[in-house]
CSV table of C-alpha atoms and ligand atoms in Angstrom, one decimal:
chain,number,residue,atom,x,y,z
A,1,UNK,CA,38.2,-13.0,82.6
A,2,UNK,CA,38.1,-9.2,82.1
A,3,UNK,CA,40.9,-8.0,79.7
A,4,UNK,CA,43.8,-6.1,81.1
A,5,UNK,CA,42.7,-2.6,82.2
A,6,UNK,CA,43.3,0.0,79.4
A,7,UNK,CA,44.8,3.3,80.5
A,8,UNK,CA,41.9,5.7,81.0
A,9,UNK,CA,42.9,8.6,78.8
A,10,UNK,CA,46.2,9.8,77.4
A,11,UNK,CA,46.3,12.4,80.2
A,12,UNK,CA,46.4,9.6,82.7
A,13,UNK,CA,49.1,7.5,81.1
A,14,UNK,CA,52.1,7.5,83.5
A,15,UNK,CA,54.4,10.3,82.6
A,16,UNK,CA,57.8,11.3,84.1
A,17,UNK,CA,57.5,12.8,87.6
A,18,UNK,CA,57.1,16.5,87.3
A,19,UNK,CA,54.7,19.3,88.4
A,20,UNK,CA,51.3,17.8,88.5
A,21,UNK,CA,48.2,19.9,88.4
A,22,UNK,CA,44.6,19.2,88.9
A,23,UNK,CA,42.1,20.8,86.5
A,24,UNK,CA,40.0,23.6,87.8
A,25,UNK,CA,36.5,22.2,87.6
A,26,UNK,CA,35.0,18.7,88.0
A,27,UNK,CA,32.4,17.4,85.6
A,28,UNK,CA,29.1,19.2,86.2
A,29,UNK,CA,26.3,16.9,87.5
A,30,UNK,CA,25.4,14.9,90.5
A,31,UNK,CA,28.8,13.6,91.2
A,32,UNK,CA,30.3,15.5,94.2
A,33,UNK,CA,32.9,13.3,96.0
A,34,UNK,CA,35.9,11.7,94.4
A,35,UNK,CA,37.7,9.4,96.9
A,36,UNK,CA,41.1,8.1,95.8
A,37,UNK,CA,42.5,4.8,97.2
A,38,UNK,CA,46.2,4.4,96.5
A,39,UNK,CA,47.1,0.7,96.5
A,40,UNK,CA,50.3,-1.4,96.4
A,41,UNK,CA,49.9,-5.1,97.2
A,42,UNK,CA,46.5,-4.7,98.8
A,43,UNK,CA,44.6,-7.5,97.1
A,44,UNK,CA,43.3,-8.9,100.4
A,45,UNK,CA,42.0,-5.5,101.6
A,46,UNK,CA,40.6,-3.7,98.6
A,47,UNK,CA,37.4,-5.8,98.3
A,48,UNK,CA,36.3,-5.2,101.9
A,49,UNK,CA,37.2,-1.5,101.7
A,50,UNK,CA,35.1,-0.9,98.6
A,51,UNK,CA,32.2,-2.8,100.0
A,52,UNK,CA,32.2,-0.9,103.3
A,53,UNK,CA,32.6,2.5,101.5
A,54,UNK,CA,29.7,1.7,99.1
A,55,UNK,CA,27.5,0.6,102.0
A,56,UNK,CA,28.3,3.9,103.8
A,57,UNK,CA,28.1,6.4,100.9
A,58,UNK,CA,25.3,4.9,98.8
A,59,UNK,CA,22.6,6.0,101.2
A,60,UNK,CA,24.2,9.4,101.9
A,61,UNK,CA,25.2,10.5,98.4
A,62,UNK,CA,23.5,8.0,96.1
A,63,UNK,CA,25.4,5.9,93.6
A,64,UNK,CA,25.8,8.8,91.2
A,65,UNK,CA,26.9,11.2,93.9
A,66,UNK,CA,30.4,9.8,94.4
A,67,UNK,CA,33.2,7.8,92.8
A,68,UNK,CA,36.0,5.6,94.2
A,69,UNK,CA,39.2,5.7,92.2
A,70,UNK,CA,41.8,3.0,92.9
A,71,UNK,CA,45.3,4.0,91.8
A,72,UNK,CA,47.5,0.9,91.7
A,73,UNK,CA,51.2,1.0,90.9
A,74,UNK,CA,51.1,-2.3,89.0
A,75,UNK,CA,51.2,-4.3,92.3
A,76,UNK,CA,53.0,-7.7,92.0
A,77,UNK,CA,50.0,-9.2,93.8
A,78,UNK,CA,47.7,-7.8,91.0
A,79,UNK,CA,45.6,-5.7,93.2
A,80,UNK,CA,44.5,-3.8,90.1
A,81,UNK,CA,43.0,-7.0,88.7
A,82,UNK,CA,40.9,-7.6,91.9
A,83,UNK,CA,39.8,-3.9,91.8
A,84,UNK,CA,38.9,-4.2,88.1
A,85,UNK,CA,36.8,-7.2,88.8
A,86,UNK,CA,34.9,-5.3,91.4
A,87,UNK,CA,33.8,-2.6,88.9
A,88,UNK,CA,31.2,-5.0,87.6
A,89,UNK,CA,29.5,-4.9,91.0
A,90,UNK,CA,30.3,-1.3,91.8
A,91,UNK,CA,29.9,1.0,88.8
A,92,UNK,CA,31.1,4.0,90.9
A,93,UNK,CA,34.5,2.3,91.1
A,94,UNK,CA,37.3,3.3,88.6
A,95,UNK,CA,40.7,1.7,88.4
A,96,UNK,CA,44.0,3.3,87.3
A,97,UNK,CA,47.0,1.0,86.8
A,98,UNK,CA,50.2,3.0,86.7
A,99,UNK,CA,53.1,1.1,85.1
A,100,UNK,CA,56.7,2.2,85.7
A,101,UNK,CA,55.8,4.7,88.3
A,102,UNK,CA,55.7,4.4,92.1
A,103,UNK,CA,54.9,6.5,95.1
A,104,UNK,CA,51.9,7.1,97.3
A,105,UNK,CA,51.7,10.9,96.9
A,106,UNK,CA,52.0,11.0,93.1
A,107,UNK,CA,49.4,8.1,92.9
A,108,UNK,CA,46.9,10.2,94.8
A,109,UNK,CA,47.4,13.2,92.5
A,110,UNK,CA,47.0,10.9,89.5
A,111,UNK,CA,43.7,9.9,90.9
A,112,UNK,CA,42.7,13.5,91.6
A,113,UNK,CA,43.6,14.3,88.0
A,114,UNK,CA,41.1,11.7,86.8
A,115,UNK,CA,38.5,12.8,89.4
A,116,UNK,CA,35.2,14.3,88.4
A,117,UNK,CA,34.0,15.6,91.8
A,118,UNK,CA,34.6,19.0,93.3
A,119,UNK,CA,35.4,17.4,96.6
A,120,UNK,CA,38.6,15.4,96.5
A,121,UNK,CA,39.6,12.9,99.2
A,122,UNK,CA,42.1,10.1,100.0
A,123,UNK,CA,42.0,7.0,102.2
A,124,UNK,CA,44.5,4.2,102.6
A,125,UNK,CA,43.4,0.8,101.3
A,126,UNK,CA,44.4,-1.3,104.3
A,127,UNK,CA,41.5,-0.4,106.6
A,128,UNK,CA,43.8,1.3,109.1
A,129,UNK,CA,41.7,4.4,108.3
A,130,UNK,CA,38.2,3.6,109.4
A,131,UNK,CA,35.9,4.2,106.3
A,132,UNK,CA,33.1,5.7,108.4
A,133,UNK,CA,35.1,8.9,108.9
A,134,UNK,CA,34.9,9.7,105.2
A,135,UNK,CA,31.2,10.8,105.6
A,136,UNK,CA,32.2,13.2,108.3
A,137,UNK,CA,35.1,14.7,106.3
A,138,UNK,CA,32.7,15.2,103.4
A,139,UNK,CA,30.1,16.9,105.8
A,140,UNK,CA,32.8,19.3,107.0
A,141,UNK,CA,33.6,20.4,103.4
A,142,UNK,CA,29.9,20.8,102.7
A,143,UNK,CA,29.8,22.8,105.9
A,144,UNK,CA,32.3,25.3,104.4
A,145,UNK,CA,35.8,24.0,105.2
A,146,UNK,CA,38.3,24.0,102.4
A,147,UNK,CA,40.2,21.1,104.0
A,148,UNK,CA,38.9,18.4,106.4
A,149,UNK,CA,41.6,16.2,108.0
A,150,UNK,CA,41.2,13.0,109.9
A,151,UNK,CA,43.4,13.5,112.9
A,152,UNK,CA,44.9,11.2,115.5
A,153,UNK,CA,45.8,14.2,117.7
A,154,UNK,CA,42.4,15.7,118.5
A,155,UNK,CA,39.6,14.6,120.7
A,156,UNK,CA,38.4,11.1,119.7
A,157,UNK,CA,41.7,10.6,117.9
A,158,UNK,CA,44.6,8.2,118.6
A,159,UNK,CA,46.5,5.2,117.5
A,160,UNK,CA,45.9,1.5,118.5
A,161,UNK,CA,49.0,-0.3,120.0
A,162,UNK,CA,51.9,1.6,118.5
A,163,UNK,CA,55.4,0.8,119.9
A,164,UNK,CA,57.2,3.6,121.7
A,165,UNK,CA,59.7,3.8,118.9
A,166,UNK,CA,57.0,4.3,116.3
A,167,UNK,CA,55.4,7.0,118.4
A,168,UNK,CA,58.7,8.7,118.9
A,169,UNK,CA,59.5,8.5,115.1
A,170,UNK,CA,56.2,9.9,114.2
A,171,UNK,CA,56.4,12.8,116.7
A,172,UNK,CA,60.0,13.4,115.8
A,173,UNK,CA,59.1,13.7,112.1
A,174,UNK,CA,56.3,16.1,113.1
A,175,UNK,CA,58.7,18.3,115.2
A,176,UNK,CA,61.3,18.4,112.4
A,177,UNK,CA,58.6,19.5,110.0
A,178,UNK,CA,57.4,22.2,112.5
A,179,UNK,CA,60.9,23.5,112.7
A,180,UNK,CA,61.4,23.7,108.9
A,181,UNK,CA,57.9,24.7,107.9
A,182,UNK,CA,56.0,26.0,110.9
A,183,UNK,CA,53.5,27.9,108.7
A,184,UNK,CA,52.6,24.6,107.0
A,185,UNK,CA,52.7,21.8,109.6
A,186,UNK,CA,51.3,24.2,112.2
A,187,UNK,CA,48.0,24.5,110.3
A,188,UNK,CA,46.8,21.1,111.5
A,189,UNK,CA,47.2,18.8,114.5
A,190,UNK,CA,48.1,15.8,112.4
A,191,UNK,CA,50.1,16.9,109.4
A,192,UNK,CA,51.3,13.3,108.8
A,193,UNK,CA,47.7,12.2,108.3
A,194,UNK,CA,47.1,10.3,105.0
A,195,UNK,CA,43.3,10.6,105.4
A,196,UNK,CA,41.6,13.9,104.4
A,197,UNK,CA,39.2,15.7,102.0
A,198,UNK,CA,39.5,19.0,100.3
A,199,UNK,CA,37.7,21.4,98.0
A,200,UNK,CA,39.1,20.9,94.5
A,201,UNK,CA,39.5,24.6,93.9
A,202,UNK,CA,42.2,25.0,96.6
A,203,UNK,CA,44.7,23.1,94.4
A,204,UNK,CA,43.2,23.7,91.0
A,205,UNK,CA,45.9,24.6,88.6
A,206,UNK,CA,48.6,24.6,91.2
A,207,UNK,CA,51.7,22.6,90.2
A,208,UNK,CA,52.2,19.9,92.9
A,209,UNK,CA,55.5,18.0,93.3
A,210,UNK,CA,55.3,15.8,96.4
A,211,UNK,CA,57.8,13.2,97.4
A,212,UNK,CA,57.2,10.0,99.3
A,213,UNK,CA,54.1,9.7,101.5
A,214,UNK,CA,53.1,13.2,102.9
A,215,UNK,CA,50.6,14.4,100.3
A,216,UNK,CA,48.8,16.5,103.0
A,217,UNK,CA,51.9,18.7,103.6
A,218,UNK,CA,52.1,19.3,99.8
A,219,UNK,CA,48.4,20.4,99.7
A,220,UNK,CA,48.7,22.7,102.7
A,221,UNK,CA,52.1,24.0,101.5
A,222,UNK,CA,51.0,24.9,97.9
A,223,UNK,CA,47.2,25.1,98.1
A,224,UNK,CA,45.1,28.2,98.5
A,225,UNK,CA,43.9,27.2,101.9
A,226,UNK,CA,41.1,28.9,103.8
A,227,UNK,CA,39.3,27.2,106.7
A,228,UNK,CA,40.5,23.8,108.0
A,229,UNK,CA,38.3,21.3,109.9
A,230,UNK,CA,39.6,18.3,111.9
A,231,UNK,CA,37.9,15.0,112.8
A,232,UNK,CA,39.3,12.7,115.4
A,233,UNK,CA,39.9,9.0,114.4
A,234,UNK,CA,41.8,6.0,115.8
A,235,UNK,CA,44.5,4.7,113.4
A,236,UNK,CA,43.9,0.9,113.5
A,237,UNK,CA,46.3,-2.0,113.2
A,238,UNK,CA,46.7,-3.5,109.8
A,239,UNK,CA,45.2,-7.0,109.4
A,240,UNK,CA,46.3,-8.0,105.9
A,241,UNK,CA,49.5,-7.2,104.0
A,242,UNK,CA,52.4,-5.0,105.2
A,243,UNK,CA,53.2,-1.3,105.6
A,244,UNK,CA,55.4,0.0,102.7
A,245,UNK,CA,57.1,2.4,105.0
A,246,UNK,CA,60.9,2.1,104.7
A,247,UNK,CA,63.8,4.3,106.1
A,248,UNK,CA,64.0,5.8,102.5
A,249,UNK,CA,60.6,7.4,103.2
A,250,UNK,CA,62.2,9.4,106.0
A,251,UNK,CA,64.8,10.7,103.7
A,252,UNK,CA,62.1,11.6,101.1
A,253,UNK,CA,60.2,13.3,103.8
A,254,UNK,CA,63.2,15.5,104.7
A,255,UNK,CA,63.8,16.2,101.0
A,256,UNK,CA,60.1,17.1,100.6
A,257,UNK,CA,60.2,19.5,103.6
A,258,UNK,CA,63.3,21.2,102.1
A,259,UNK,CA,61.8,21.4,98.7
A,260,UNK,CA,58.7,23.1,100.1
A,261,UNK,CA,60.8,25.4,102.2
A,262,UNK,CA,62.8,26.5,99.2
A,263,UNK,CA,59.6,26.9,97.2
A,264,UNK,CA,58.4,29.3,99.8
A,265,UNK,CA,61.6,31.4,99.7
A,266,UNK,CA,60.9,34.3,97.3
A,267,UNK,CA,64.2,33.8,95.4
A,268,UNK,CA,63.5,36.5,92.9
A,269,UNK,CA,63.0,39.0,95.7
A,270,UNK,CA,66.1,37.8,97.5
A,271,UNK,CA,68.2,38.3,94.4
A,272,UNK,CA,66.8,41.9,94.0
A,273,UNK,CA,67.5,42.5,97.7
A,274,UNK,CA,71.1,41.3,97.3
A,275,UNK,CA,71.6,43.5,94.2
A,276,UNK,CA,70.3,46.5,96.1
A,277,UNK,CA,72.7,45.6,98.9
A,278,UNK,CA,75.7,45.8,96.5
A,279,UNK,CA,74.6,49.4,95.5
A,280,UNK,CA,74.6,50.1,99.3
A,281,UNK,CA,78.1,48.7,99.6
A,282,UNK,CA,79.2,51.1,96.8
A,283,UNK,CA,77.5,54.1,98.6
A,284,UNK,CA,79.1,53.1,101.9
A,285,UNK,CA,82.6,52.7,100.5
A,286,UNK,CA,82.3,55.9,98.4
A,287,UNK,CA,81.1,58.1,101.2
A,288,UNK,CA,83.6,56.5,103.7
A,289,UNK,CA,86.3,57.6,101.3
A,290,UNK,CA,84.8,61.1,100.8
A,291,UNK,CA,84.4,61.7,104.5
A,292,UNK,CA,87.4,60.0,106.1
A,293,UNK,CA,90.2,59.7,103.6
A,294,UNK,CA,93.1,62.2,104.4
A,295,UNK,CA,93.1,63.2,100.7
A,296,UNK,CA,89.5,64.2,101.0
A,297,UNK,CA,87.6,65.7,104.0
A,298,UNK,CA,89.7,63.6,106.5
A,299,UNK,CA,87.0,63.4,109.2
A,300,UNK,CA,87.2,60.8,112.1
A,301,UNK,CA,86.7,57.2,111.1
A,302,UNK,CA,83.8,56.4,113.4
A,303,UNK,CA,81.8,59.5,112.5
A,304,UNK,CA,82.5,58.9,108.8
A,305,UNK,CA,81.5,55.2,109.1
A,306,UNK,CA,78.2,56.0,110.9
A,307,UNK,CA,77.3,58.6,108.2
A,308,UNK,CA,78.2,56.4,105.3
A,309,UNK,CA,76.5,53.4,106.8
A,310,UNK,CA,73.3,55.4,107.4
A,311,UNK,CA,73.4,56.8,103.8
A,312,UNK,CA,73.8,53.2,102.6
A,313,UNK,CA,70.8,52.1,104.6
A,314,UNK,CA,68.6,54.9,103.2
A,315,UNK,CA,69.8,54.1,99.7
A,316,UNK,CA,69.0,50.4,100.2
A,317,UNK,CA,65.6,51.3,101.6
A,318,UNK,CA,64.6,53.5,98.7
A,319,UNK,CA,65.7,51.0,96.1
A,320,UNK,CA,64.0,48.1,98.0
A,321,UNK,CA,60.8,50.1,98.5
A,322,UNK,CA,60.7,51.1,94.8
A,323,UNK,CA,61.9,47.8,93.3
A,324,UNK,CA,62.4,44.7,95.6
A,325,UNK,CA,59.2,45.1,97.6
A,326,UNK,CA,57.3,47.4,95.1
A,327,UNK,CA,54.2,45.3,95.2
A,328,UNK,CA,54.0,45.1,98.9
A,329,UNK,CA,54.8,48.9,99.3
A,330,UNK,CA,52.0,49.6,96.8
A,331,UNK,CA,49.5,48.2,99.3
A,332,UNK,CA,50.4,50.8,101.9
A,333,UNK,CA,50.9,54.1,100.0
A,334,UNK,CA,51.7,57.5,101.4
A,335,UNK,CA,54.6,59.2,103.1
A,336,UNK,CA,53.6,58.2,106.6
A,337,UNK,CA,53.6,54.5,105.7
A,338,UNK,CA,56.9,54.9,103.9
A,339,UNK,CA,58.5,56.7,106.7
A,340,UNK,CA,57.4,53.9,109.1
A,341,UNK,CA,58.9,51.3,106.9
A,342,UNK,CA,62.2,53.3,106.7
A,343,UNK,CA,62.3,53.4,110.5
A,344,UNK,CA,61.8,49.6,110.8
A,345,UNK,CA,64.3,49.0,108.0
A,346,UNK,CA,66.8,51.2,109.8
A,347,UNK,CA,66.4,49.4,113.1
A,348,UNK,CA,66.6,45.9,111.6
A,349,UNK,CA,69.7,46.8,109.4
A,350,UNK,CA,71.2,48.5,112.5
A,351,UNK,CA,70.9,45.2,114.4
A,352,UNK,CA,72.3,43.6,111.3
A,353,UNK,CA,75.3,45.8,111.4
A,354,UNK,CA,75.8,44.8,115.1
A,355,UNK,CA,75.5,41.2,114.2
A,356,UNK,CA,78.0,41.7,111.4
A,357,UNK,CA,80.6,43.0,113.8
A,358,UNK,CA,80.0,40.2,116.3
A,359,UNK,CA,80.1,37.5,113.6
A,360,UNK,CA,83.3,39.0,112.0
A,361,UNK,CA,85.1,39.0,115.4
A,362,UNK,CA,83.9,35.5,116.2
A,363,UNK,CA,85.2,34.1,112.9
A,364,UNK,CA,88.4,36.1,112.9
A,365,UNK,CA,89.4,35.7,116.6
A,366,UNK,CA,87.9,32.3,117.4
A,367,UNK,CA,87.9,30.4,114.1
A,368,UNK,CA,91.1,32.2,112.9
A,369,UNK,CA,89.5,32.8,109.5
A,370,UNK,CA,91.0,35.2,107.0
A,371,UNK,CA,89.5,38.6,107.9
A,372,UNK,CA,88.1,39.3,104.4
A,373,UNK,CA,86.6,35.9,104.0
A,374,UNK,CA,85.1,36.3,107.5
A,375,UNK,CA,83.7,39.7,106.5
A,376,UNK,CA,82.2,38.2,103.3
A,377,UNK,CA,80.5,35.3,105.3
A,378,UNK,CA,79.2,37.8,107.8
A,379,UNK,CA,77.8,40.1,105.1
A,380,UNK,CA,76.1,37.0,103.5
A,381,UNK,CA,74.5,35.9,106.8
A,382,UNK,CA,73.4,39.4,107.7
A,383,UNK,CA,71.9,40.0,104.2
A,384,UNK,CA,69.7,36.9,104.9
A,385,UNK,CA,68.8,38.3,108.3
A,386,UNK,CA,68.0,41.8,106.8
A,387,UNK,CA,66.0,40.2,104.0
A,388,UNK,CA,63.9,37.9,106.0
A,389,UNK,CA,63.1,40.1,108.9
A,390,UNK,CA,62.4,43.1,106.7
A,391,UNK,CA,60.1,41.0,104.5
A,392,UNK,CA,58.3,39.8,107.7
A,393,UNK,CA,58.2,43.2,109.5
A,394,UNK,CA,59.0,46.3,107.4
A,395,UNK,CA,57.0,45.3,104.3
A,396,UNK,CA,54.4,43.3,106.3
A,397,UNK,CA,50.9,44.2,105.2
A,398,UNK,CA,48.4,44.5,108.1
A,399,UNK,CA,45.3,45.6,106.1
A,400,UNK,CA,42.5,43.5,104.7
A,401,UNK,CA,43.8,40.5,102.8
A,402,UNK,CA,43.5,40.8,99.0
A,403,UNK,CA,42.0,37.8,97.2
A,404,UNK,CA,45.0,35.9,95.8
A,405,UNK,CA,44.7,35.4,92.0
A,406,UNK,CA,44.8,31.6,91.5
A,407,UNK,CA,48.0,30.4,89.8
A,408,UNK,CA,47.4,29.7,86.1
A,409,UNK,CA,43.8,28.6,86.5
A,410,UNK,CA,40.3,30.2,86.5
A,411,UNK,CA,37.9,29.6,89.4
A,412,UNK,CA,35.2,27.0,88.7
A,413,UNK,CA,32.1,28.7,87.1
B,501,GDD,N1,49.8,3.5,94.4
B,501,GDD,C1,50.6,3.3,95.4
B,501,GDD,N2,52.0,3.4,95.2
B,501,GDD,N3,50.1,3.1,96.6
B,501,GDD,C2,51.0,3.0,97.7
B,501,GDD,C3,52.4,3.0,97.5
B,501,GDD,C4,52.9,3.3,96.2
B,501,GDD,O1,54.1,3.3,96.0
B,501,GDD,N4,52.9,2.8,98.8
B,501,GDD,C5,51.9,2.6,99.6
B,501,GDD,N5,50.7,2.7,99.0
B,501,GDD,C6,49.4,2.6,99.6
B,501,GDD,C7,49.2,1.4,100.4
B,501,GDD,O2,48.8,0.3,99.6
B,501,GDD,C8,48.2,1.8,101.4
B,501,GDD,O3,46.9,1.7,100.8
B,501,GDD,C9,48.5,3.3,101.6
B,501,GDD,O4,49.3,3.7,100.5
B,501,GDD,C10,49.3,3.5,102.9
B,501,GDD,O5,50.5,2.7,102.9
B,501,GDD,P1,51.0,2.0,104.2
B,501,GDD,O6,52.3,1.5,103.8
B,501,GDD,O7,50.0,1.2,104.8
B,501,GDD,O8,51.3,3.3,105.1
B,501,GDD,P2,51.3,3.4,106.7
B,501,GDD,O9,50.1,2.7,107.3
B,501,GDD,O10,52.6,3.0,107.3
B,501,GDD,O11,51.1,5.0,106.9
B,501,GDD,C11,49.9,5.5,106.6
B,501,GDD,O12,49.3,6.2,107.6
B,501,GDD,C12,50.0,7.2,108.2
B,501,GDD,C13,49.3,7.8,109.3
B,501,GDD,O13,48.1,8.4,108.8
B,501,GDD,C14,50.1,6.6,105.5
B,501,GDD,O14,48.8,7.1,105.1
B,501,GDD,C15,50.9,7.7,105.9
B,501,GDD,O15,50.9,8.7,105.0
B,501,GDD,C16,50.3,8.3,107.2
B,501,GDD,O16,51.2,9.2,107.7
B,502,MN,MN1,48.8,1.4,106.5
């Protein structure tokens, strides 16, 4: 009877959940593909899956050309024990037993951390993902794709007999994700897929902090993704064991979407933009006093307000161009580009001013809110509008994309 599996290396010992990162390079040598199999109570499935994967991949990649990594969260049915016993027959099989830690996505990343190949992949253990598709996913990566996803929503794809409720839930979750993270979930036709392969370097050194099941969304949301390939597959019925999906996973999914959404909001830039906005407020107030106050020039209120508002917009533009969006402005140097940004900024802030007046009146007249509180709320909302739209339009860079410097890692040699 083989002894209890020893944790592989200190780096793989279960640690508190936190940003997980995959090292930048695999182990040089013949081994190319590392396929991770997350398991929880899959003792009846793991044997057949490993046998079918070996029969498929041995002729294609050779025994040394790939590894299978089972990551088991200390399953009560001792799946890790069954998997460990299989290592005698399948030397390309490795087993990680996590104790005191649960979760499909983090298990997959743990497996990728231990992986030695430069092509990383994941497949469910319950044979609902047909093993044959792995070879095609690998081919697509070899063919140049950074990410190859097995999809139920492209040609040749589908699900076997799913109830209408399950279809509606899955589609509903996808729609919600497209609303919150269009740039992420819109990259693939099946963002909920748990079956895909990727080039290690697109996530090398990137801190990952997924929640629940949707590891693919985390990879697309944080990875340095170039081309994506998709392979149709039919998601089959489970024969042994049960799905671990509970309603809690839907809550985790929503939290995951919001966490990624927040991660994509450039908070530092937003704070700088808001600070610049306060200087604009001071300019606006100061000039409104200078122009319209009877003790000063005493001009008409509307004329004074339009002049002071315009001066505030120009002030904000200059500070934002020199500070908040300095790096973006630096990519389009010269007076012509700057003037074009100022025009866009002016139009967008002008629309913002209009929105401010409408919102103020709505809150004051319809919701009977205190006028100053209503004004504060309106300014807050319009600041978000001005920030986001100006980031997307005024400081949008249309030239040739720069090669993004990988976060805290060096490209594989
Ligand atoms: N290590 C570990 N820890 N593995 C887990 C855990 C966990 O907490 N929970 C589930 N797994 C393993 C299961 O043992 C199985 O191998 C795989 O993750 C998928 O779990 P299922 O519970 O069978 O998921 P599903 O079939 O409902 O949903 C799957 O397919 C969907 C469609 O592609 C998942 O892959 C979903 O992510 C995917 O959206
Ligand atoms: Mn399943």
